[in-house]
Coordinates of N, CA and C in Angstrom, one line a residue:
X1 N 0.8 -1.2 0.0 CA 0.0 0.0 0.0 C 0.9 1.2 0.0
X2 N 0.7 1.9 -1.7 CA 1.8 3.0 -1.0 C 0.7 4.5 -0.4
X3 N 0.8 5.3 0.1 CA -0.1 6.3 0.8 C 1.2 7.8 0.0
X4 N 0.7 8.6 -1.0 CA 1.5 9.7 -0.9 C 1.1 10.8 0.3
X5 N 2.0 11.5 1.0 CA 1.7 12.3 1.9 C 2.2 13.8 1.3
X6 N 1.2 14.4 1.3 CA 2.0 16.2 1.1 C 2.0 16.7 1.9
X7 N 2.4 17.6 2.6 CA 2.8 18.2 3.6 C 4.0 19.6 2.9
X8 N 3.6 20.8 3.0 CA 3.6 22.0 2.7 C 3.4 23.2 3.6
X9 N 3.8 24.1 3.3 CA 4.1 25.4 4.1 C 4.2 26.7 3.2
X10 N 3.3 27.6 2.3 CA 3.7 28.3 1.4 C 3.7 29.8 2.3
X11 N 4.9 30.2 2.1 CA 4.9 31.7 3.0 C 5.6 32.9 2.2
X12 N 6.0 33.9 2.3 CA 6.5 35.0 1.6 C 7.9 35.4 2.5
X13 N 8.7 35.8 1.5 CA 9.7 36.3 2.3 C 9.7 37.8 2.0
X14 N 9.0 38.7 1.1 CA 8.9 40.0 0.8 C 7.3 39.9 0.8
X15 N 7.3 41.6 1.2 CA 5.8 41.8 0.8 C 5.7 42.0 -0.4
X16 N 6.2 42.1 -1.4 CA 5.9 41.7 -2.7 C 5.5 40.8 -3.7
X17 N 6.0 39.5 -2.9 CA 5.6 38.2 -2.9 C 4.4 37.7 -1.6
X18 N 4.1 38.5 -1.0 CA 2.8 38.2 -0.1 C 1.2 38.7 -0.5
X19 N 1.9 39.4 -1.9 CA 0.3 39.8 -2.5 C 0.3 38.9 -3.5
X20 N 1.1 38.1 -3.5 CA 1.2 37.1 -5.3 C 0.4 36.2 -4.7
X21 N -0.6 35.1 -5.4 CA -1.2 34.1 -5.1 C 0.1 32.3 -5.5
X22 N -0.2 32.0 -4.5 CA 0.8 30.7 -4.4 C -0.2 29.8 -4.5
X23 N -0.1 29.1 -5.9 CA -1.3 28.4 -6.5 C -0.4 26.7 -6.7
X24 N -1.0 25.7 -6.4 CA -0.4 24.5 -6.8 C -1.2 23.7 -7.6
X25 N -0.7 22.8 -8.4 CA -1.9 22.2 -9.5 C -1.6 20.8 -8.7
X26 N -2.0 19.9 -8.6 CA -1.2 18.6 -7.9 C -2.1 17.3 -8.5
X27 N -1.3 16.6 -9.5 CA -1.9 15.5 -10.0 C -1.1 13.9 -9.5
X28 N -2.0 13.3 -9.0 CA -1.0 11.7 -8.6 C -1.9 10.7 -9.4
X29 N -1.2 9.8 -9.0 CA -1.6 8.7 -10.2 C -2.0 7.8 -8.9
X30 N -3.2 7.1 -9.2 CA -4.0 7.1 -11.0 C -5.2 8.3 -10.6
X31 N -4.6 9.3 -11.3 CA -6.1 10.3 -11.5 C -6.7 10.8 -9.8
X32 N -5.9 10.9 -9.0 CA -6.4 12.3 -7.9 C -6.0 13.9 -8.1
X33 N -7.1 14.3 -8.5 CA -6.5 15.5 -8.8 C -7.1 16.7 -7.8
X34 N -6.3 18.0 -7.4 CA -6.5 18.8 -6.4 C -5.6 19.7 -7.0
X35 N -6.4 21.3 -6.7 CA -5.8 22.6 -6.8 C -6.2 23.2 -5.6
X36 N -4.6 23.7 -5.1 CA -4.6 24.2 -4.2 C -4.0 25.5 -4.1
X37 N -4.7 26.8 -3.3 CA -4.6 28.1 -3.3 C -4.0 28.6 -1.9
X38 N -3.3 29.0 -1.8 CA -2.8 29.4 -0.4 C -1.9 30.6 -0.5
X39 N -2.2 31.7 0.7 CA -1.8 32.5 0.7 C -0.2 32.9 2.0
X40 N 0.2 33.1 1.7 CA 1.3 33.3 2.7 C 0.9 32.7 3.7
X41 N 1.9 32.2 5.1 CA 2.0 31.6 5.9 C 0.4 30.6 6.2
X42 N 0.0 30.8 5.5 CA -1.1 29.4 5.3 C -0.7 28.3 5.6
X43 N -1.1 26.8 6.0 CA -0.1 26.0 5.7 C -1.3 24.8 5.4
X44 N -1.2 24.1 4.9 CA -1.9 22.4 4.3 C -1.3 21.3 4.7
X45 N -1.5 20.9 5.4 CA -1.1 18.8 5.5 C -2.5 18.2 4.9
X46 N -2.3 17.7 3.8 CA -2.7 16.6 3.0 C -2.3 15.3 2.7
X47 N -3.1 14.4 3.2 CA -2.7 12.6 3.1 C -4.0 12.2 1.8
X48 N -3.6 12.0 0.8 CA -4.8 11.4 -0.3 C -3.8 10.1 -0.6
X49 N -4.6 9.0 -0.4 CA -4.8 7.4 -0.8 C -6.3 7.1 -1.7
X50 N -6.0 6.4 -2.6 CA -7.0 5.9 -3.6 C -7.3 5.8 -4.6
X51 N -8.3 6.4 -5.8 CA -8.6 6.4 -6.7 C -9.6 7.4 -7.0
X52 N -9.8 8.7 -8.0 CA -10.4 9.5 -8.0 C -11.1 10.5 -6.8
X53 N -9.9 10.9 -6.2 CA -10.3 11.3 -5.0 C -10.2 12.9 -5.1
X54 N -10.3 14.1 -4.7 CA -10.4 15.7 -5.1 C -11.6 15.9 -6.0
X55 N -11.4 15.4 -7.4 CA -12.4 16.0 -7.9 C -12.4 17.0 -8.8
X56 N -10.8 17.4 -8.8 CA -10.9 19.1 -9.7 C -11.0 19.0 -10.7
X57 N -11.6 20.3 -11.1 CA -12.5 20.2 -12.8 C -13.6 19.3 -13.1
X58 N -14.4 19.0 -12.1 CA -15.3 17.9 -11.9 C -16.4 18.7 -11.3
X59 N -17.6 18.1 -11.4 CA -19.3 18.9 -10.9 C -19.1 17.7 -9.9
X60 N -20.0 18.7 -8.8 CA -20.3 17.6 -7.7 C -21.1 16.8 -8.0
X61 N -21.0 15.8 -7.5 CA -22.1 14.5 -7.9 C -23.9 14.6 -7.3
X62 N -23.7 15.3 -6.3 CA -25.1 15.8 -5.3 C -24.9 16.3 -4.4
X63 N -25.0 17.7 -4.3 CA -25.2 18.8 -2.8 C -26.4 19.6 -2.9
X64 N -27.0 19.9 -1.8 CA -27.8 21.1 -1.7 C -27.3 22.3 -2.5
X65 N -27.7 22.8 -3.4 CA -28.1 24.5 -4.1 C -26.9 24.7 -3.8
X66 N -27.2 25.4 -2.2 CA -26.2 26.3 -2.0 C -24.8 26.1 -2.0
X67 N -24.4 24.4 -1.7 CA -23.2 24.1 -1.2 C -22.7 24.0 -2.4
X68 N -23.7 24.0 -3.7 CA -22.7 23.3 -5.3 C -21.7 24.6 -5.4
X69 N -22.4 25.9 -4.7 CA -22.0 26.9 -5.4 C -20.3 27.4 -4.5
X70 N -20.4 27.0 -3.4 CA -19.6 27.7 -2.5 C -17.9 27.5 -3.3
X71 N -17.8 26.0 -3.5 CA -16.6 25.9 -3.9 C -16.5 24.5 -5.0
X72 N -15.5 23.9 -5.9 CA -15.7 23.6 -7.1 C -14.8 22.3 -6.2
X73 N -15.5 20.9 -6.6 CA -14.6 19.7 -5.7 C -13.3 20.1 -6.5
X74 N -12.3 19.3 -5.5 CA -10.2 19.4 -5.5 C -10.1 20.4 -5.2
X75 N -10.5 21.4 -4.5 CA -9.9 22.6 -4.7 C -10.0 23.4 -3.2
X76 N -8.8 23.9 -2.4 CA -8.2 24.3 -1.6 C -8.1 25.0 -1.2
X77 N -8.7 26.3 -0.7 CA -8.1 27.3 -0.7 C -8.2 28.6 0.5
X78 N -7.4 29.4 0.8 CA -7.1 29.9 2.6 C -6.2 31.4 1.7
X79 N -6.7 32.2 2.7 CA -6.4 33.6 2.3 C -6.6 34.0 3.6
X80 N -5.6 35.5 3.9 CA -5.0 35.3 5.4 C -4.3 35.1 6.2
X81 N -4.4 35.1 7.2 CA -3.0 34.4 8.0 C -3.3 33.7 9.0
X82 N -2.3 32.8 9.3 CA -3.1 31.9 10.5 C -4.0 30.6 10.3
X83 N -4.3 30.3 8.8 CA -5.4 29.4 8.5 C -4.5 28.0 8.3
X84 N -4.9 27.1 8.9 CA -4.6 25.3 8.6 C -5.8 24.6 8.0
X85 N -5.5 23.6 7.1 CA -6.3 22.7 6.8 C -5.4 21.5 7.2
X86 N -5.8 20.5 7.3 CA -5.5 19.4 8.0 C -6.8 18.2 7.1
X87 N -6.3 17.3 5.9 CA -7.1 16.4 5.9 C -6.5 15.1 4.8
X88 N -7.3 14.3 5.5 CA -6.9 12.9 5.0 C -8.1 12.0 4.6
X89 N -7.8 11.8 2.9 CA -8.5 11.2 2.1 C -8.3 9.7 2.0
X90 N -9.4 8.6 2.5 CA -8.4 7.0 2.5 C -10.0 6.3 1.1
X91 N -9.3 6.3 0.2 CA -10.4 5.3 0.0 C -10.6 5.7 -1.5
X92 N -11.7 5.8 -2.3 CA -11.8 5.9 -3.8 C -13.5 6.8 -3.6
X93 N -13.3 7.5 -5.4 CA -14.5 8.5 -5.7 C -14.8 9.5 -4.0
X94 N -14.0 10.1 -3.9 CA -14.5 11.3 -2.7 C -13.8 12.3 -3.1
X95 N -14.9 13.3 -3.7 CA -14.8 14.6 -3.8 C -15.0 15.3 -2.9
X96 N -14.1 16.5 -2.5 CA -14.1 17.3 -1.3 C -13.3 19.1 -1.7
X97 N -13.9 19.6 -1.2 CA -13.1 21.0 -1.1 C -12.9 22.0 0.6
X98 N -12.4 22.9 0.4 CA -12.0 23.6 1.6 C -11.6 24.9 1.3
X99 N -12.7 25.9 1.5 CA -11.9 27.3 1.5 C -12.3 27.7 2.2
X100 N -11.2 28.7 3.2 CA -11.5 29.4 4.2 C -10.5 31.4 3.8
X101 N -11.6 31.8 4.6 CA -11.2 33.1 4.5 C -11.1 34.0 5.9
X102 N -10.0 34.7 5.6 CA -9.9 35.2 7.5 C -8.6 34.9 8.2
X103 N -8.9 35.1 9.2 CA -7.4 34.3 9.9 C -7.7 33.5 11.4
X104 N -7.3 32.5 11.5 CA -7.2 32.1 12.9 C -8.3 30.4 12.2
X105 N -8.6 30.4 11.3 CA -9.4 29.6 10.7 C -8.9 27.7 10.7
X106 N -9.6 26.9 11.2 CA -8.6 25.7 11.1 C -9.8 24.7 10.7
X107 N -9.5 23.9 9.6 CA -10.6 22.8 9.1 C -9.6 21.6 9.4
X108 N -9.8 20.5 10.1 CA -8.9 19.2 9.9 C -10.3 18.0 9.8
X109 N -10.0 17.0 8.7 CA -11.1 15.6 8.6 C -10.5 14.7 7.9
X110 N -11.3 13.5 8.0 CA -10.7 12.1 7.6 C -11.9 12.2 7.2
X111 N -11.7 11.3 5.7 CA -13.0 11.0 5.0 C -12.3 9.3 4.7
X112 N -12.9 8.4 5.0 CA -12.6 6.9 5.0 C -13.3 6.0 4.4
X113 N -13.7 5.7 3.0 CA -14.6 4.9 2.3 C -14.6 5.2 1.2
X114 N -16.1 5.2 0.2 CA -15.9 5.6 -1.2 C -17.6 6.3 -1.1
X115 N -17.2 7.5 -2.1 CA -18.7 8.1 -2.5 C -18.9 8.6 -2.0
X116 N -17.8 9.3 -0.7 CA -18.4 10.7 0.3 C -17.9 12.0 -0.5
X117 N -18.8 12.9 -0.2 CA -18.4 14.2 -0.6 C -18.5 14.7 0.5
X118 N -17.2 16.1 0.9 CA -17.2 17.0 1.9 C -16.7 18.8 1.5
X119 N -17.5 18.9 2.1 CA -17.5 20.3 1.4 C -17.7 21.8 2.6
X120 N -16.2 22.0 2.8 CA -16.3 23.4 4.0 C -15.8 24.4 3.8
X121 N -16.8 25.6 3.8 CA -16.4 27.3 3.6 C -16.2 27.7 5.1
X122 N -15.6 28.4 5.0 CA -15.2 29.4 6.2 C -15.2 30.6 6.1
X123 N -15.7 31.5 6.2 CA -15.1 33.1 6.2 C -15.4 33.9 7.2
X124 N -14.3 34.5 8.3 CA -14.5 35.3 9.2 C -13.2 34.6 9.8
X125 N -13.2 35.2 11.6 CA -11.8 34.4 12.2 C -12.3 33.7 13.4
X126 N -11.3 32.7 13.3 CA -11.3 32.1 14.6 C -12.0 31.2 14.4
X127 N -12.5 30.3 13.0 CA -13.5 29.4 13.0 C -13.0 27.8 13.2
X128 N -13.6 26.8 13.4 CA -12.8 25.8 13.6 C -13.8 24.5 13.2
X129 N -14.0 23.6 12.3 CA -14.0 22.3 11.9 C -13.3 21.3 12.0
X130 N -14.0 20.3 12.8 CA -13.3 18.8 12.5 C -14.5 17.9 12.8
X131 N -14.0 17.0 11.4 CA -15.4 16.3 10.9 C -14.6 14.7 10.7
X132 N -15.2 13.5 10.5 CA -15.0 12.4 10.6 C -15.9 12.0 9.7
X133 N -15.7 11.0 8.1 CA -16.8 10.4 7.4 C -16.3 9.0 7.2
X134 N -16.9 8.2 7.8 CA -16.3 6.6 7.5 C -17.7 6.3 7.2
X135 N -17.1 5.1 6.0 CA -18.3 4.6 5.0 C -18.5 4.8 3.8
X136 N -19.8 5.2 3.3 CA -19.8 5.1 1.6 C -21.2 6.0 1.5
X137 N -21.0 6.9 0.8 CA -22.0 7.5 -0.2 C -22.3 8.9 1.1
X138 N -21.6 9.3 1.6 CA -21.9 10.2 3.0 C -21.8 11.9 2.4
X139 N -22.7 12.6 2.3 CA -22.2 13.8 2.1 C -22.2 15.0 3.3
X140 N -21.7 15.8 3.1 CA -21.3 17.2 4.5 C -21.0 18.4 3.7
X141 N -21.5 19.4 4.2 CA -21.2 20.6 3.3 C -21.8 21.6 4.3
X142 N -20.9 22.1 4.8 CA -20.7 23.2 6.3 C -20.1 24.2 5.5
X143 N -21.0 25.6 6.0 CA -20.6 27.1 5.6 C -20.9 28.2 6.7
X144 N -20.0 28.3 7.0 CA -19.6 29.3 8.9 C -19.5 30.8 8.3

């Protein structure tokens, strides 16, 4: 079993480079794909194992209205300072996204099966998510 782990830290060393967007495209084989957006001292730990897991460039399979809209599955993204994501994908077909806005903001989850979608906005400070999906076909889509 191999498990790729990312684990990243994107920060600025000038304020000239702290208005630039620090964008990563990240493709693993076979076919997980995630775009990730982070702003200075942001930081991401990402664990994805499986088979079509992110989602990016992909419609969600089924959310409520509102959650289709918030953010596009694979895709990452924290603006601000102070924000962590923290998540680990084990399993196959689980589309998921994460953007938070603000500072002080922390989302960490395990999604463990196949056919879950999870889906969390944040915007303001000091917000804090942590979610657990073990199983199959489970969806979540939290907007703070």
């Amino acid at each position: 079993l191999f498990v790729p782990v990312i684990v990243f830290s994107l920060g600025a060393v000038t304020a000239a480079k702290a208005e630039q967007d620090n964008v990563l495209y990240i493709t693993s084989s076979p076919t997980n794909t995630i775009e990730i957006l982070a702003e200075p001292q942001s930081q991401i730990s990402l664990t994805v194992s499986g088979k079509h897991n992110g989602g990016f460039k992909q419609d969600w399979p089924t959310l409520p209205n509102f959650a289709s809209t918030l953010a596009q599955p694979g895709f990452l993204a924290q603006t601000g300072t102070g924000n962590q994501i923290g998540i680990t994908v084990l399993g196959n077909n689980n589309p998921f996204a994460v953007t938070q806005n603000g500072s002080d903001s922390e989302a960490t989850g395990l999604v463990l099966g196949t056919g879950n979608l999870a889906l969390i906005q944040q915007t303001g400070n000091q917000n804090t998510v942590m979610f657990r999906q073990l199983g199959s076909d489970n969806s979540l889509a939290i907007s703070q």
